PDB file of C-alpha atoms and ligand atoms in Angstrom:
ATOM      1  CA  MET A   9       5.587   6.982 -17.642  1.00 96.00           C
ATOM      2  CA  VAL A  10       5.451   6.612 -13.856  1.00 98.00           C
ATOM      3  CA  LYS A  11       5.464   3.195 -12.154  1.00 98.00           C
ATOM      4  CA  ILE A  12       2.787   2.671  -9.607  1.00 99.00           C
ATOM      5  CA  GLY A  13       2.880  -0.253  -7.067  1.00 99.00           C
ATOM      6  CA  ILE A  14      -0.501  -1.520  -5.497  1.00 99.00           C
ATOM      7  CA  ILE A  15       0.811  -2.701  -2.204  1.00 99.00           C
ATOM      8  CA  THR A  16      -1.137  -5.206  -0.062  1.00 99.00           C
ATOM      9  CA  GLY A  17      -1.521  -4.527   3.568  1.00 98.00           C
ATOM     10  CA  SER A  18      -2.250  -7.908   5.151  1.00 98.00           C
ATOM     11  CA  THR A  19      -0.174 -11.002   5.302  1.00 98.00           C
ATOM     12  CA  ARG A  20      -2.492 -13.630   7.084  1.00 98.00           C
ATOM     13  CA  ASP A  21      -3.339 -16.603   5.030  1.00 98.00           C
ATOM     14  CA  ALA A  22      -7.107 -16.026   5.402  1.00 98.00           C
ATOM     15  CA  ARG A  23      -6.824 -12.296   4.417  1.00 98.00           C
ATOM     16  CA  VAL A  24      -9.327 -10.641   2.287  1.00 98.00           C
ATOM     17  CA  ASN A  25      -6.755  -8.113   1.308  1.00 98.00           C
ATOM     18  CA  ILE A  26      -5.563  -9.774  -1.879  1.00 98.00           C
ATOM     19  CA  GLN A  27      -9.092  -9.523  -3.371  1.00 98.00           C
ATOM     20  CA  VAL A  28      -9.403  -5.871  -2.810  1.00 98.00           C
ATOM     21  CA  ALA A  29      -5.775  -5.305  -4.172  1.00 99.00           C
ATOM     22  CA  GLU A  30      -6.471  -7.337  -7.255  1.00 98.00           C
ATOM     23  CA  TRP A  31      -9.689  -5.497  -7.929  1.00 98.00           C
ATOM     24  CA  VAL A  32      -7.730  -2.013  -7.664  1.00 99.00           C
ATOM     25  CA  LYS A  33      -5.234  -3.456  -9.969  1.00 98.00           C
ATOM     26  CA  SER A  34      -8.076  -4.472 -12.474  1.00 98.00           C
ATOM     27  CA  ILE A  35      -9.333  -0.959 -12.574  1.00 98.00           C
ATOM     28  CA  ALA A  36      -5.675   0.498 -12.899  1.00 98.00           C
ATOM     29  CA  ASP A  37      -5.186  -1.854 -15.881  1.00 98.00           C
ATOM     30  CA  LYS A  38      -7.793   0.040 -17.970  1.00 98.00           C
ATOM     31  CA  ARG A  39      -5.947   3.095 -17.640  1.00 98.00           C
ATOM     32  CA  THR A  40      -3.077   4.270 -19.894  1.00 98.00           C
ATOM     33  CA  ASP A  41      -1.492   6.995 -17.588  1.00 97.00           C
ATOM     34  CA  ALA A  42       1.008   4.767 -15.712  1.00 98.00           C
ATOM     35  CA  GLU A  43       2.509   1.289 -15.412  1.00 98.00           C
ATOM     36  CA  TYR A  44       0.716  -0.498 -12.424  1.00 98.00           C
ATOM     37  CA  GLU A  45       2.038  -3.478 -10.698  1.00 98.00           C
ATOM     38  CA  LEU A  46       0.646  -5.561  -7.769  1.00 98.00           C
ATOM     39  CA  VAL A  47       3.286  -5.625  -4.998  1.00 99.00           C
ATOM     40  CA  ASP A  48       2.204  -8.284  -2.417  1.00 98.00           C
ATOM     41  CA  ILE A  49       4.154  -7.911   0.768  1.00 98.00           C
ATOM     42  CA  LYS A  50       3.444 -11.460   1.896  1.00 98.00           C
ATOM     43  CA  LYS A  51       5.531 -12.615  -1.158  1.00 98.00           C
ATOM     44  CA  TYR A  52       8.474 -10.812   0.231  1.00 98.00           C
ATOM     45  CA  ASN A  53       8.460 -12.862   3.447  1.00 98.00           C
ATOM     46  CA  LEU A  54       9.967  -9.984   5.490  1.00 98.00           C
ATOM     47  CA  PRO A  55      10.948 -11.252   8.986  1.00 98.00           C
ATOM     48  CA  GLN A  56       9.965  -9.302  12.069  1.00 98.00           C
ATOM     49  CA  PHE A  57      11.851  -5.999  11.967  1.00 98.00           C
ATOM     50  CA  ASN A  58      15.297  -6.642  13.536  1.00 98.00           C
ATOM     51  CA  GLU A  59      17.584  -4.304  11.695  1.00 98.00           C
ATOM     52  CA  PRO A  60      20.557  -3.100  13.906  1.00 97.00           C
ATOM     53  CA  VAL A  61      20.401   0.257  12.353  1.00 97.00           C
ATOM     54  CA  PRO A  62      17.287   2.266  10.893  1.00 98.00           C
ATOM     55  CA  ALA A  63      17.268   2.753   7.250  1.00 98.00           C
ATOM     56  CA  ILE A  64      17.496   6.686   7.599  1.00 98.00           C
ATOM     57  CA  LEU A  65      21.093   5.936   8.694  1.00 98.00           C
ATOM     58  CA  SER A  66      22.114   2.998   6.702  1.00 98.00           C
ATOM     59  CA  THR A  67      20.612   0.780   3.906  1.00 98.00           C
ATOM     60  CA  ASP A  68      23.105  -1.981   4.357  1.00 98.00           C
ATOM     61  CA  TYR A  69      20.253  -4.273   5.421  1.00 98.00           C
ATOM     62  CA  GLN A  70      20.984  -7.360   7.495  1.00 98.00           C
ATOM     63  CA  ALA A  71      17.865  -9.469   6.426  1.00 98.00           C
ATOM     64  CA  PRO A  72      18.391 -10.615   2.693  1.00 98.00           C
ATOM     65  CA  GLU A  73      14.570 -10.345   2.356  1.00 98.00           C
ATOM     66  CA  ALA A  74      14.970  -6.569   2.982  1.00 98.00           C
ATOM     67  CA  LYS A  75      17.419  -6.205   0.152  1.00 98.00           C
ATOM     68  CA  VAL A  76      14.861  -7.751  -2.443  1.00 98.00           C
ATOM     69  CA  TRP A  77      12.060  -5.533  -0.714  1.00 98.00           C
ATOM     70  CA  SER A  78      14.411  -2.348  -1.272  1.00 98.00           C
ATOM     71  CA  GLU A  79      15.053  -3.055  -4.778  1.00 98.00           C
ATOM     72  CA  LYS A  80      11.498  -3.377  -5.646  1.00 98.00           C
ATOM     73  CA  ILE A  81      10.281  -0.114  -3.826  1.00 98.00           C
ATOM     74  CA  SER A  82      13.427   1.748  -5.306  1.00 98.00           C
ATOM     75  CA  GLU A  83      11.922   0.941  -8.784  1.00 98.00           C
ATOM     76  CA  LEU A  84       8.611   2.585  -8.176  1.00 98.00           C
ATOM     77  CA  ASP A  85       7.522   6.198  -8.325  1.00 98.00           C
ATOM     78  CA  GLY A  86       4.257   5.943  -6.399  1.00 98.00           C
ATOM     79  CA  PHE A  87       2.028   3.538  -4.532  1.00 99.00           C
ATOM     80  CA  VAL A  88      -1.515   2.504  -3.602  1.00 99.00           C
ATOM     81  CA  PHE A  89      -1.500   1.180  -0.163  1.00 99.00           C
ATOM     82  CA  VAL A  90      -4.509  -1.349   0.372  1.00 99.00           C
ATOM     83  CA  THR A  91      -4.976  -1.449   4.082  1.00 98.00           C
ATOM     84  CA  ALA A  92      -6.780  -3.407   6.590  1.00 98.00           C
ATOM     85  CA  GLU A  93      -7.695  -2.146  10.063  1.00 98.00           C
ATOM     86  CA  TYR A  94      -6.419  -4.007  13.025  1.00 98.00           C
ATOM     87  CA  ASN A  95      -7.171  -2.506  16.485  1.00 98.00           C
ATOM     88  CA  LYS A  96      -7.676   0.974  14.507  1.00 98.00           C
ATOM     89  CA  GLY A  97      -4.285   0.725  12.894  1.00 98.00           C
ATOM     90  CA  VAL A  98      -2.449  -0.835  10.172  1.00 98.00           C
ATOM     91  CA  THR A  99      -1.271  -4.442  10.275  1.00 98.00           C
ATOM     92  CA  SER A 100       2.187  -5.289  11.861  1.00 98.00           C
ATOM     93  CA  GLY A 101       3.334  -6.791   8.579  1.00 98.00           C
ATOM     94  CA  LEU A 102       2.577  -3.566   6.714  1.00 98.00           C
ATOM     95  CA  LYS A 103       3.995  -1.349   9.331  1.00 98.00           C
ATOM     96  CA  ASP A 104       7.326  -3.541   9.312  1.00 98.00           C
ATOM     97  CA  ALA A 105       7.386  -3.492   5.450  1.00 98.00           C
ATOM     98  CA  ILE A 106       7.365   0.379   5.764  1.00 98.00           C
ATOM     99  CA  ASP A 107       9.771   0.473   8.477  1.00 98.00           C
ATOM    100  CA  TYR A 108      12.489  -1.532   6.989  1.00 98.00           C
ATOM    101  CA  LEU A 109      13.140   1.154   4.262  1.00 98.00           C
ATOM    102  CA  TYR A 110      13.710   4.876   4.233  1.00 98.00           C
ATOM    103  CA  PRO A 111      15.237   6.488   1.170  1.00 98.00           C
ATOM    104  CA  GLU A 112      13.354   4.058  -1.042  1.00 98.00           C
ATOM    105  CA  TRP A 113      10.003   5.802  -0.134  1.00 98.00           C
ATOM    106  CA  ASN A 114      11.325   9.432  -0.076  1.00 98.00           C
ATOM    107  CA  ASN A 115       9.678  12.102  -2.263  1.00 98.00           C
ATOM    108  CA  LYS A 116       7.062   9.797  -3.737  1.00 98.00           C
ATOM    109  CA  ALA A 117       3.373   9.758  -3.810  1.00 98.00           C
ATOM    110  CA  ALA A 118       0.567   7.408  -2.464  1.00 99.00           C
ATOM    111  CA  GLY A 119      -3.028   6.841  -2.315  1.00 99.00           C
ATOM    112  CA  ILE A 120      -4.691   4.811   0.493  1.00 99.00           C
ATOM    113  CA  VAL A 121      -7.655   2.370  -0.131  1.00 99.00           C
ATOM    114  CA  GLY A 122      -9.003   1.183   3.351  1.00 98.00           C
ATOM    115  CA  TYR A 123     -11.570  -1.369   4.395  1.00 98.00           C
ATOM    116  CA  GLY A 124     -13.142  -2.577   7.554  1.00 98.00           C
ATOM    117  CA  SER A 125     -16.490  -2.120   9.483  1.00 98.00           C
ATOM    118  CA  THR A 126     -16.025   1.556   9.470  1.00 97.00           C
ATOM    119  CA  LEU A 127     -14.459   1.779   5.927  1.00 98.00           C
ATOM    120  CA  GLY A 128     -10.901   1.445   7.299  1.00 98.00           C
ATOM    121  CA  VAL A 129     -10.803   5.126   7.978  1.00 98.00           C
ATOM    122  CA  THR A 130      -8.860   5.020  11.174  1.00 98.00           C
ATOM    123  CA  ALA A 131      -6.241   2.814   9.755  1.00 98.00           C
ATOM    124  CA  ALA A 132      -5.924   4.888   6.620  1.00 98.00           C
ATOM    125  CA  ASN A 133      -5.364   8.025   8.750  1.00 98.00           C
ATOM    126  CA  ASN A 134      -2.948   6.228  10.797  1.00 98.00           C
ATOM    127  CA  LEU A 135      -1.091   5.173   7.548  1.00 98.00           C
ATOM    128  CA  ARG A 136      -1.106   8.777   6.505  1.00 98.00           C
ATOM    129  CA  SER A 137       0.775   9.731   9.650  1.00 98.00           C
ATOM    130  CA  ILE A 138       3.097   6.982   9.354  1.00 98.00           C
ATOM    131  CA  LEU A 139       3.985   7.688   5.631  1.00 98.00           C
ATOM    132  CA  SER A 140       4.652  11.359   6.518  1.00 98.00           C
ATOM    133  CA  VAL A 141       7.968  10.352   8.151  1.00 98.00           C
ATOM    134  CA  PRO A 142       9.532   8.679   5.110  1.00 98.00           C
ATOM    135  CA  LYS A 143       8.227  11.549   3.018  1.00 98.00           C
ATOM    136  CA  VAL A 144       5.616   9.958   1.137  1.00 98.00           C
ATOM    137  CA  ALA A 145       2.829  12.450  -0.076  1.00 98.00           C
ATOM    138  CA  VAL A 146      -0.643  10.921   0.371  1.00 98.00           C
ATOM    139  CA  VAL A 147      -3.310  12.138  -1.887  1.00 98.00           C
ATOM    140  CA  GLY A 148      -6.675  13.565  -0.669  1.00 98.00           C
ATOM    141  CA  THR A 149      -9.009  10.836  -2.230  1.00 98.00           C
ATOM    142  CA  GLN A 150      -9.040   7.951   0.107  1.00 98.00           C
ATOM    143  CA  PRO A 151     -11.687   5.264  -1.033  1.00 98.00           C
ATOM    144  CA  GLY A 152     -13.087   3.203   1.932  1.00 98.00           C
ATOM    145  CA  LEU A 153     -14.959  -0.194   1.583  1.00 98.00           C
ATOM    146  CA  SER A 154     -17.350  -1.649   3.982  1.00 98.00           C
ATOM    147  CA  LEU A 155     -17.054  -5.063   5.483  1.00 98.00           C
ATOM    148  CA  PHE A 156     -20.869  -5.146   5.633  1.00 98.00           C
ATOM    149  CA  THR A 157     -21.791  -3.786   2.271  1.00 98.00           C
ATOM    150  CA  ASP A 158     -18.877  -4.431   0.027  1.00 98.00           C
ATOM    151  CA  PHE A 159     -18.268  -8.097   1.183  1.00 98.00           C
ATOM    152  CA  GLU A 160     -20.581 -11.031   1.468  1.00 98.00           C
ATOM    153  CA  ASP A 161     -20.274 -12.623   4.904  1.00 96.00           C
ATOM    154  CA  MET A 162     -17.444 -10.256   5.230  1.00 97.00           C
ATOM    155  CA  ARG A 163     -15.190 -12.822   3.363  1.00 97.00           C
ATOM    156  CA  THR A 164     -16.137 -12.423  -0.525  1.00 98.00           C
ATOM    157  CA  PHE A 165     -15.449  -8.957  -1.998  1.00 98.00           C
ATOM    158  CA  ASN A 166     -18.230  -7.668  -3.960  1.00 98.00           C
ATOM    159  CA  PRO A 167     -17.806  -3.992  -4.154  1.00 98.00           C
ATOM    160  CA  ALA A 168     -20.611  -1.487  -4.863  1.00 98.00           C
ATOM    161  CA  PRO A 169     -20.150  -0.160  -8.528  1.00 98.00           C
ATOM    162  CA  PHE A 170     -19.865   3.391  -7.476  1.00 97.00           C
ATOM    163  CA  HIS A 171     -16.270   2.654  -5.841  1.00 98.00           C
ATOM    164  CA  GLU A 172     -14.823   2.340  -9.185  1.00 98.00           C
ATOM    165  CA  ASP A 173     -15.152   6.090  -9.879  1.00 98.00           C
ATOM    166  CA  THR A 174     -13.512   6.808  -6.485  1.00 98.00           C
ATOM    167  CA  ILE A 175     -10.594   4.644  -7.218  1.00 98.00           C
ATOM    168  CA  ASN A 176     -10.016   6.234 -10.695  1.00 98.00           C
ATOM    169  CA  THR A 177     -10.036   9.793  -8.990  1.00 98.00           C
ATOM    170  CA  MET A 178      -7.478   8.606  -6.430  1.00 98.00           C
ATOM    171  CA  LEU A 179      -5.232   6.905  -9.149  1.00 99.00           C
ATOM    172  CA  GLY A 180      -5.384  10.313 -11.193  1.00 98.00           C
ATOM    173  CA  GLU A 181      -4.165  12.141  -8.088  1.00 98.00           C
ATOM    174  CA  VAL A 182      -1.293   9.565  -7.409  1.00 99.00           C
ATOM    175  CA  VAL A 183      -0.118   9.652 -11.043  1.00 98.00           C
ATOM    176  CA  ALA A 184      -0.152  13.455 -11.023  1.00 98.00           C
ATOM    177  CA  TRP A 185       1.822  13.856  -7.796  1.00 98.00           C
ATOM    178  CA  SER A 186       4.249  10.934  -8.741  1.00 98.00           C
ATOM    179  CA  THR A 187       4.957  12.460 -11.938  1.00 98.00           C
ATOM    180  CA  ALA A 188       5.457  15.892 -10.403  1.00 98.00           C
ATOM    181  CA  LEU A 189       7.899  14.335  -7.401  1.00 98.00           C
ATOM    182  CA  LYS A 190       9.838  12.369  -9.882  1.00 98.00           C
ATOM    183  CA  THR A 191      11.262  15.720 -11.014  1.00 98.00           C
ATOM    184  CA  ILE A 192      12.959  16.530  -7.607  1.00 97.00           C
ATOM    185  CA  ARG A 193      14.593  13.046  -7.196  1.00 94.00           C
ATOM    186  CA  ASN A 194      17.906  12.357  -8.779  1.00 71.00           C
TER     187      ASN A 194
HETATM  188  C1  LIG B 291      -6.346  -8.356  15.159  1.00 71.00           C
HETATM  189  C2  LIG B 291      -7.441  -7.900  14.450  1.00 71.00           C
HETATM  190  C3  LIG B 291      -7.972  -6.603  14.781  1.00 71.00           C
HETATM  191  C4  LIG B 291      -9.159  -5.945  14.044  1.00 71.00           C
HETATM  192  N1  LIG B 291      -9.491  -4.668  14.570  1.00 71.00           N
HETATM  193  C5  LIG B 291     -10.535  -4.080  13.623  1.00 71.00           C
HETATM  194  C6  LIG B 291     -10.622  -2.679  13.996  1.00 71.00           C
HETATM  195  O1  LIG B 291     -10.126  -2.016  14.691  1.00 71.00           O
HETATM  196  N2  LIG B 291     -11.537  -2.061  13.044  1.00 71.00           N
HETATM  197  C7  LIG B 291     -12.225  -2.717  11.907  1.00 71.00           C
HETATM  198  O2  LIG B 291     -13.019  -2.217  11.338  1.00 71.00           O
HETATM  199  N3  LIG B 291     -12.012  -4.188  11.929  1.00 71.00           N
HETATM  200  C8  LIG B 291     -11.200  -4.806  12.548  1.00 71.00           C
HETATM  201  N4  LIG B 291     -10.840  -6.155  12.392  1.00 71.00           N
HETATM  202  C9  LIG B 291     -11.614  -6.901  11.256  1.00 71.00           C
HETATM  203  C10 LIG B 291     -10.873  -6.773  10.101  1.00 71.00           C
HETATM  204  O3  LIG B 291     -11.249  -5.492   9.507  1.00 71.00           O
HETATM  205  C11 LIG B 291     -11.234  -7.919   9.180  1.00 71.00           C
HETATM  206  O4  LIG B 291     -10.917  -9.268   9.913  1.00 71.00           O
HETATM  207  C12 LIG B 291     -10.662  -7.798   7.870  1.00 71.00           C
HETATM  208  O5  LIG B 291     -10.997  -9.189   7.177  1.00 71.00           O
HETATM  209  C13 LIG B 291      -9.022  -7.930   8.005  1.00 71.00           C
HETATM  210  O6  LIG B 291      -8.447  -7.788   6.813  1.00 71.00           O
HETATM  211  P1  LIG B 291      -7.655  -9.039   6.114  1.00 71.00           P
HETATM  212  O7  LIG B 291      -8.720 -10.210   5.983  1.00 71.00           O
HETATM  213  O8  LIG B 291      -7.105  -8.654   4.716  1.00 71.00           O
HETATM  214  O9  LIG B 291      -6.437  -9.317   7.170  1.00 71.00           O
HETATM  215  C14 LIG B 291      -9.762  -6.734  13.059  1.00 71.00           C
HETATM  216  C15 LIG B 291      -9.337  -7.918  12.772  1.00 71.00           C
HETATM  217  C16 LIG B 291      -8.235  -8.526  13.411  1.00 71.00           C
HETATM  218  C17 LIG B 291      -7.721  -9.811  13.049  1.00 71.00           C
END
């Protein structure tokens, strides 16, 4: 059975991100097709990226936090990224978390759940582009949540019920591609 990490995409103390990530995890936990785990980038305390060599060249990480992060991502076969939208892109915390690693991401699959005033679509598409370089295959179904209709006062997450179906469609695609890609990793 493949292992799928549900990765948070915002690290600020006042983030709504964790509410969305926990909701995705609660839907995933009703399924029996994979092992799902919440992977909160905030808990890894990654410093602002300052490695002397990019991970594509060396995984001898200088930051001790990066070694712990590397071990976690290495364990996983696929991912669901829950992304906020900051100035039409992903947060710097998520970008650094991706940039730290390279082989740990390679030949794995991912889904993206976005949220924002325009469903996080621009950030999600930005993330698709970013993930293409470390060879993460992003599935087609891309759930998007509205700050205006899926949150109360833009703070308290209260999603419309229909989103659960879209999340399940996305999870099915991530499990299928994660299972397939596992066969080409050694
Ligand atoms: C620096 C910054 C930039 C933002 N830019 C956008 C944006 O481009 N599009 C958007 O829909 N929301 C934008 N927002 C609003 C965020 O979607 C909203 O604050 C959301 O709660 C952020 O997610 P978080 O609480 O999990 O950090 C921005 C918020 C911040 C703090």
